[in-house]
Amino acid sequence: MEKIRFGVVGTNFITDWVINGARQDSRFALTAVCSRSMDTAQAFAVRHGIPHLFTSLEEMASSPEVDAVYIATPNFRHADQSILCMEHGKHVLCEKPLASNAVEARKMIETAERHGVVLMEAMKPVMTPNFTAVREAVGRIGKVRRYFSSYCQYSSRYDRYKAGELPNAFNPAYSNGALMDIGVYTIYPMVVLFGMPVEVRASGLLLPSGADGQGTAVFRYEGMEATVIYSKIADSFLPTEIQGEKGTVIADRINSIGRVTFVPHAENVSGGKGRKSDPVDISAVTGKDEYYYEVAEFINLIQSGKRESALNSYRNSLDTMLLLDEIRRQTGVVFPADGHC
């Protein structure tokens, strides 16, 4: 199989995870890394066996040793770095969220279309077999009446923030906060499954830095409601539920779906003593790392000549970004990047 030679921008732990999953695809070749510091680039290159090192993204984007670029830098750099790479003819797999706002996302999509390259948001969960199990099960639950999703995780950086520091995770200058970091995981699958809602109502808790620490959004669809909660300042252990008139689908963790359960609508027990239903585990069994699937999809697009994914499509990424923008408008979260639009 033809190898696709990747350069990576960003040397954090997520890049480590993506590389580990990507290497389960024999078509993946890691040839370059770009970091602001050569010392950081060298340490990362030694860890992963990368032959070409750059401290200039322009130079890496110009390199004939690179076919595609994976971008895992802070959110506020996603648009300009992706556009630079695409203007040099490189395919781009960009970490979620795709951009700081919908205006940036549109510019990214326009650039991809103009230069005939692949642009895909690295929204991992919807690419996995367990999300496929969720999608298929939704077809069994009849009229869908409610989507509920929760992703609340006390950030390891919150204690630093409370101690007076300003880590990236709570700095609006980096287009970050609870919604952009983890809330997006609850919203993107909703858009994939049900499209755009008719109405959005949102509330949130703003920290003194201007970033949101947590939030709630309620979306109205014709015939159903969707509710999502997200937080970086408290934990929750609630699963995601999709409730229909003939049953309910449950995903244990929306950001990393490990188990999917189908619970049929309960029938009356004879004698009127109650109701019962038997949950069915419909989880997919696979030996692949969860990050394998997004990279495999991205490579499939490149090699097939297609320009966008059916699931992580331009439409789904842009619609999600439009919802994030509206939630931020209602909750008062403003990014410096918004002023560039």
Short mmCIF file of C-alpha atoms in Angstrom, two decimals:
data_model
loop_
_atom_site.label_atom_id
_atom_site.label_comp_id
_atom_site.label_asym_id
_atom_site.label_seq_id
_atom_site.Cartn_x
_atom_site.Cartn_y
_atom_site.Cartn_z
CA MET A 1 0.00 0.00 0.00
CA GLU A 2 1.16 3.51 -0.75
CA LYS A 3 2.51 5.28 2.31
CA ILE A 4 1.18 8.68 3.32
CA ARG A 5 3.99 10.69 4.88
CA PHE A 6 2.85 12.75 7.85
CA GLY A 7 4.29 15.76 9.58
CA VAL A 8 2.96 16.63 13.02
CA VAL A 9 2.62 20.10 14.53
CA GLY A 10 2.33 20.04 18.30
CA THR A 11 4.19 17.69 20.63
CA ASN A 12 1.71 17.16 23.46
CA PHE A 13 0.31 13.92 24.84
CA ILE A 14 -2.57 13.89 22.34
CA THR A 15 -0.06 13.77 19.50
CA ASP A 16 1.57 10.77 21.21
CA TRP A 17 -1.80 9.03 21.37
CA VAL A 18 -2.67 9.77 17.74
CA ILE A 19 0.72 8.49 16.55
CA ASN A 20 0.33 5.26 18.52
CA GLY A 21 -3.07 4.63 16.96
CA ALA A 22 -1.99 5.73 13.48
CA ARG A 23 0.86 3.25 13.43
CA GLN A 24 -1.68 0.44 13.40
CA ASP A 25 -2.33 1.49 9.80
CA SER A 26 0.49 0.23 7.55
CA ARG A 27 -0.06 3.18 5.21
CA PHE A 28 0.95 5.71 7.88
CA ALA A 29 4.52 7.01 7.82
CA LEU A 30 5.74 9.64 10.27
CA THR A 31 8.46 11.69 8.61
CA ALA A 32 8.47 15.14 10.23
CA VAL A 33 7.76 17.14 13.37
CA CYS A 34 7.48 20.89 13.81
CA SER A 35 7.88 22.60 17.17
CA ARG A 36 8.75 26.13 18.26
CA SER A 37 11.79 24.72 20.08
CA MET A 38 14.40 22.54 18.41
CA ASP A 39 15.10 20.90 21.77
CA THR A 40 11.45 19.90 22.04
CA ALA A 41 11.40 18.71 18.44
CA GLN A 42 14.53 16.63 18.98
CA ALA A 43 13.16 14.99 22.14
CA PHE A 44 9.90 14.18 20.36
CA ALA A 45 11.73 12.91 17.28
CA VAL A 46 13.88 10.57 19.36
CA ARG A 47 10.81 9.19 21.11
CA HIS A 48 9.00 8.45 17.85
CA GLY A 49 11.82 7.89 15.38
CA ILE A 50 11.13 10.94 13.22
CA PRO A 51 13.82 11.81 10.63
CA HIS A 52 12.98 15.43 9.73
CA LEU A 53 12.77 18.24 12.29
CA PHE A 54 11.50 21.80 11.79
CA THR A 55 10.98 24.92 13.87
CA SER A 56 9.32 26.69 10.94
CA LEU A 57 5.90 25.48 9.79
CA GLU A 58 6.45 27.22 6.46
CA GLU A 59 9.53 25.06 5.89
CA MET A 60 7.75 21.85 6.86
CA ALA A 61 4.75 22.73 4.67
CA SER A 62 7.19 23.25 1.78
CA SER A 63 9.01 19.97 2.36
CA PRO A 64 8.74 17.27 -0.33
CA GLU A 65 9.05 14.73 2.50
CA VAL A 66 5.54 15.52 3.78
CA ASP A 67 2.20 14.65 2.17
CA ALA A 68 -0.13 15.43 5.06
CA VAL A 69 -0.03 17.34 8.33
CA TYR A 70 -1.64 16.57 11.67
CA ILE A 71 -2.19 19.77 13.66
CA ALA A 72 -2.50 19.55 17.45
CA THR A 73 -1.61 23.07 18.53
CA PRO A 74 -3.78 25.38 20.68
CA ASN A 75 -7.20 26.12 19.18
CA PHE A 76 -6.42 29.68 18.16
CA ARG A 77 -3.69 28.44 15.79
CA HIS A 78 -5.77 25.79 14.01
CA ALA A 79 -7.05 28.03 11.22
CA ASP A 80 -3.88 29.88 10.21
CA GLN A 81 -1.67 26.78 10.45
CA SER A 82 -4.12 24.61 8.52
CA ILE A 83 -4.51 27.25 5.82
CA LEU A 84 -0.73 27.63 5.49
CA CYS A 85 -0.29 23.88 5.03
CA MET A 86 -3.16 23.57 2.57
CA GLU A 87 -1.82 26.47 0.51
CA HIS A 88 1.35 24.39 0.11
CA GLY A 89 -0.71 21.45 -1.14
CA LYS A 90 -0.68 19.44 2.09
CA HIS A 91 -3.69 17.49 3.32
CA VAL A 92 -4.67 18.49 6.88
CA LEU A 93 -6.03 16.49 9.79
CA CYS A 94 -6.80 19.16 12.39
CA GLU A 95 -7.62 18.52 16.02
CA LYS A 96 -11.00 19.45 17.38
CA PRO A 97 -12.43 22.01 17.54
CA LEU A 98 -11.67 22.76 13.92
CA ALA A 99 -11.26 26.51 14.53
CA SER A 100 -11.98 29.32 16.98
CA ASN A 101 -15.25 30.22 15.26
CA ALA A 102 -17.34 29.58 12.17
CA VAL A 103 -15.74 32.38 10.16
CA GLU A 104 -12.35 30.71 10.50
CA ALA A 105 -13.85 27.30 9.74
CA ARG A 106 -15.36 28.60 6.50
CA LYS A 107 -11.99 30.02 5.44
CA MET A 108 -10.38 26.64 6.10
CA ILE A 109 -12.99 24.82 4.05
CA GLU A 110 -12.70 27.32 1.21
CA THR A 111 -8.92 26.87 1.20
CA ALA A 112 -9.23 23.08 1.07
CA GLU A 113 -11.64 23.28 -1.85
CA ARG A 114 -9.51 25.82 -3.70
CA HIS A 115 -6.34 23.74 -3.43
CA GLY A 116 -7.96 20.34 -3.88
CA VAL A 117 -6.70 18.84 -0.62
CA VAL A 118 -8.33 16.92 2.21
CA LEU A 119 -9.31 18.79 5.35
CA MET A 120 -10.79 16.77 8.20
CA GLU A 121 -11.51 17.56 11.82
CA ALA A 122 -10.02 14.98 14.16
CA MET A 123 -13.24 14.31 16.05
CA LYS A 124 -12.27 10.82 17.12
CA PRO A 125 -15.40 9.28 18.74
CA VAL A 126 -17.70 9.42 15.71
CA MET A 127 -15.16 7.48 13.65
CA THR A 128 -15.11 4.45 15.94
CA PRO A 129 -17.03 1.17 15.54
CA ASN A 130 -18.86 1.88 18.78
CA PHE A 131 -20.31 5.08 17.35
CA THR A 132 -21.40 3.04 14.34
CA ALA A 133 -23.16 0.76 16.84
CA VAL A 134 -24.87 3.83 18.32
CA ARG A 135 -26.00 5.05 14.89
CA GLU A 136 -27.39 1.67 13.93
CA ALA A 137 -29.20 1.28 17.26
CA VAL A 138 -30.85 4.68 16.89
CA GLY A 139 -32.70 3.15 13.96
CA ARG A 140 -34.25 0.61 16.34
CA ILE A 141 -35.67 2.95 18.98
CA GLY A 142 -38.50 4.44 16.96
CA LYS A 143 -39.28 8.13 17.22
CA VAL A 144 -36.38 9.79 19.03
CA ARG A 145 -37.55 12.05 21.82
CA ARG A 146 -34.38 13.02 23.67
CA TYR A 147 -30.61 13.15 23.33
CA PHE A 148 -28.65 13.67 26.55
CA SER A 149 -24.88 13.82 26.81
CA SER A 150 -22.50 14.66 29.62
CA TYR A 151 -18.77 15.26 29.67
CA CYS A 152 -17.64 16.75 32.96
CA GLN A 153 -14.05 16.21 34.04
CA TYR A 154 -12.17 18.13 36.70
CA SER A 155 -9.16 19.48 34.86
CA SER A 156 -5.70 18.66 36.13
CA ARG A 157 -4.88 22.31 35.35
CA TYR A 158 -7.71 23.78 37.42
CA ASP A 159 -5.70 23.65 40.63
CA ARG A 160 -2.97 25.67 38.92
CA TYR A 161 -5.58 28.17 37.82
CA LYS A 162 -6.93 28.48 41.37
CA ALA A 163 -3.36 29.00 42.59
CA GLY A 164 -3.04 32.10 40.42
CA GLU A 165 -1.58 30.71 37.19
CA LEU A 166 -3.26 30.98 33.79
CA PRO A 167 -2.80 27.67 31.96
CA ASN A 168 -3.91 27.43 28.32
CA ALA A 169 -6.97 25.40 29.29
CA PHE A 170 -8.50 28.42 31.03
CA ASN A 171 -7.14 31.18 28.81
CA PRO A 172 -9.57 32.65 26.26
CA ALA A 173 -6.60 34.00 24.30
CA TYR A 174 -6.05 30.38 23.24
CA SER A 175 -9.73 30.01 22.22
CA ASN A 176 -10.11 27.56 25.05
CA GLY A 177 -12.41 26.71 27.95
CA ALA A 178 -14.87 23.99 28.88
CA LEU A 179 -17.05 24.27 25.77
CA MET A 180 -14.22 24.21 23.25
CA ASP A 181 -12.15 21.63 25.06
CA ILE A 182 -14.71 19.01 26.06
CA GLY A 183 -18.23 20.36 25.47
CA VAL A 184 -17.69 19.93 21.74
CA TYR A 185 -17.55 16.15 22.29
CA THR A 186 -21.20 16.18 23.39
CA ILE A 187 -22.39 18.39 20.52
CA TYR A 188 -20.61 17.00 17.45
CA PRO A 189 -22.19 13.51 17.72
CA MET A 190 -25.59 15.15 18.14
CA VAL A 191 -25.08 17.06 14.88
CA VAL A 192 -23.96 13.89 13.09
CA LEU A 193 -27.03 12.00 14.29
CA PHE A 194 -29.73 14.66 14.08
CA GLY A 195 -28.43 17.66 12.16
CA MET A 196 -28.98 21.26 13.20
CA PRO A 197 -31.54 22.10 15.88
CA VAL A 198 -34.27 24.69 15.53
CA GLU A 199 -33.35 26.56 18.71
CA VAL A 200 -30.48 26.76 21.22
CA ARG A 201 -30.65 27.90 24.84
CA ALA A 202 -27.42 27.95 26.85
CA SER A 203 -26.07 28.94 30.23
CA GLY A 204 -22.62 28.74 31.69
CA LEU A 205 -20.26 29.70 34.47
CA LEU A 206 -17.55 32.15 33.46
CA LEU A 207 -14.31 32.20 35.40
CA PRO A 208 -12.52 35.50 36.13
CA SER A 209 -10.16 34.77 33.22
CA GLY A 210 -13.10 35.00 30.81
CA ALA A 211 -13.05 31.29 29.99
CA ASP A 212 -16.04 29.11 30.82
CA GLY A 213 -15.60 26.55 33.56
CA GLN A 214 -18.80 24.70 32.82
CA GLY A 215 -22.03 25.00 30.89
CA THR A 216 -25.35 23.56 29.80
CA ALA A 217 -27.08 23.77 26.43
CA VAL A 218 -30.59 22.71 25.45
CA PHE A 219 -31.36 22.22 21.76
CA ARG A 220 -34.88 22.03 20.35
CA TYR A 221 -35.58 19.80 17.36
CA GLU A 222 -38.91 19.02 15.76
CA GLY A 223 -40.36 16.36 18.04
CA MET A 224 -37.36 16.04 20.36
CA GLU A 225 -35.01 17.84 22.71
CA ALA A 226 -31.30 17.51 23.28
CA THR A 227 -29.45 18.51 26.43
CA VAL A 228 -25.71 18.56 27.00
CA ILE A 229 -23.69 19.39 30.09
CA TYR A 230 -19.94 19.92 30.25
CA SER A 231 -17.43 21.03 32.85
CA LYS A 232 -13.72 21.34 33.55
CA ILE A 233 -14.25 22.22 37.22
CA ALA A 234 -16.28 19.21 38.42
CA ASP A 235 -16.68 15.53 37.61
CA SER A 236 -19.70 13.63 36.32
CA PHE A 237 -20.14 9.95 35.60
CA LEU A 238 -23.37 10.15 33.63
CA PRO A 239 -23.53 8.34 30.28
CA THR A 240 -24.99 9.57 27.03
CA GLU A 241 -28.58 8.48 26.34
CA ILE A 242 -30.67 8.61 23.19
CA GLN A 243 -34.28 7.98 24.18
CA GLY A 244 -36.86 6.79 21.69
CA GLU A 245 -40.42 5.56 21.90
CA LYS A 246 -39.28 1.96 21.31
CA GLY A 247 -36.11 1.93 23.37
CA THR A 248 -33.01 3.73 24.59
CA VAL A 249 -29.39 3.67 23.43
CA ILE A 250 -26.71 4.27 26.06
CA ALA A 251 -23.05 5.12 25.42
CA ASP A 252 -20.87 5.02 28.50
CA ARG A 253 -18.47 7.91 27.66
CA ILE A 254 -19.16 10.14 24.71
CA ASN A 255 -15.52 11.17 24.27
CA SER A 256 -14.27 7.59 24.29
CA ILE A 257 -17.11 5.14 23.80
CA GLY A 258 -16.22 1.85 25.44
CA ARG A 259 -19.66 0.27 25.80
CA VAL A 260 -22.94 0.68 23.96
CA THR A 261 -26.19 -0.70 25.37
CA PHE A 262 -29.62 -1.02 23.79
CA VAL A 263 -32.57 -1.12 26.20
CA PRO A 264 -35.88 -2.01 24.47
CA HIS A 265 -39.06 -0.30 25.55
CA ALA A 266 -40.40 -2.17 28.55
CA GLU A 267 -43.70 -4.03 28.19
CA ASN A 268 -46.14 -4.46 31.01
CA VAL A 269 -45.47 -7.54 33.08
CA SER A 270 -48.44 -9.87 33.38
CA GLY A 271 -50.35 -9.32 36.59
CA GLY A 272 -49.60 -5.60 36.62
CA LYS A 273 -46.65 -5.95 38.98
CA GLY A 274 -44.36 -3.69 37.04
CA ARG A 275 -42.30 -3.36 33.89
CA LYS A 276 -39.08 -4.93 32.82
CA SER A 277 -36.64 -4.79 29.95
CA ASP A 278 -33.43 -6.62 29.25
CA PRO A 279 -30.47 -4.40 28.33
CA VAL A 280 -28.45 -5.72 25.41
CA ASP A 281 -24.74 -5.03 25.08
CA ILE A 282 -24.19 -4.08 21.43
CA SER A 283 -20.63 -2.83 21.78
CA ALA A 284 -18.29 -3.42 18.86
CA VAL A 285 -15.36 -5.73 19.47
CA THR A 286 -12.14 -4.53 17.89
CA GLY A 287 -8.44 -4.87 18.47
CA LYS A 288 -7.64 -1.42 17.10
CA ASP A 289 -6.68 1.67 19.08
CA GLU A 290 -9.50 4.24 19.08
CA TYR A 291 -7.27 6.81 17.35
CA TYR A 292 -6.61 4.42 14.48
CA TYR A 293 -10.01 5.04 12.92
CA GLU A 294 -9.73 8.78 12.34
CA VAL A 295 -6.30 8.42 10.73
CA ALA A 296 -7.46 5.48 8.61
CA GLU A 297 -10.46 7.52 7.41
CA PHE A 298 -8.19 10.46 6.58
CA ILE A 299 -5.80 8.25 4.60
CA ASN A 300 -8.73 6.60 2.81
CA LEU A 301 -9.88 10.02 1.64
CA ILE A 302 -6.43 10.94 0.33
CA GLN A 303 -5.94 7.67 -1.51
CA SER A 304 -9.47 7.56 -2.96
CA GLY A 305 -9.35 11.11 -4.23
CA LYS A 306 -12.28 12.17 -2.06
CA ARG A 307 -12.02 15.52 -0.33
CA GLU A 308 -14.18 15.16 2.76
CA SER A 309 -15.42 12.51 5.16
CA ALA A 310 -19.06 11.47 5.24
CA LEU A 311 -19.14 11.75 9.05
CA ASN A 312 -16.47 14.33 9.84
CA SER A 313 -17.74 16.35 6.92
CA TYR A 314 -17.41 20.05 6.22
CA ARG A 315 -21.11 20.43 6.98
CA ASN A 316 -20.92 18.67 10.34
CA SER A 317 -17.81 20.57 11.38
CA LEU A 318 -19.25 23.92 10.32
CA ASP A 319 -22.67 23.28 11.89
CA THR A 320 -20.99 22.30 15.15
CA MET A 321 -18.89 25.45 15.05
CA LEU A 322 -22.00 27.57 14.45
CA LEU A 323 -23.56 26.03 17.56
CA LEU A 324 -20.42 26.67 19.60
CA ASP A 325 -20.48 30.29 18.45
CA GLU A 326 -24.12 30.68 19.52
CA ILE A 327 -23.49 29.05 22.91
CA ARG A 328 -20.54 31.38 23.46
CA ARG A 329 -22.68 34.36 22.48
CA GLN A 330 -25.33 33.41 25.04
CA THR A 331 -22.83 32.63 27.80
CA GLY A 332 -20.56 35.62 27.22
CA VAL A 333 -17.40 33.79 26.15
CA VAL A 334 -15.35 35.97 23.79
CA PHE A 335 -12.04 35.09 22.14
CA PRO A 336 -9.47 37.52 20.73
CA ALA A 337 -9.71 35.46 17.52
CA ASP A 338 -13.31 36.65 17.13
CA GLY A 339 -12.03 40.15 16.51
CA HIS A 340 -10.09 38.97 13.47
CA CYS A 341 -13.25 37.89 11.67
#
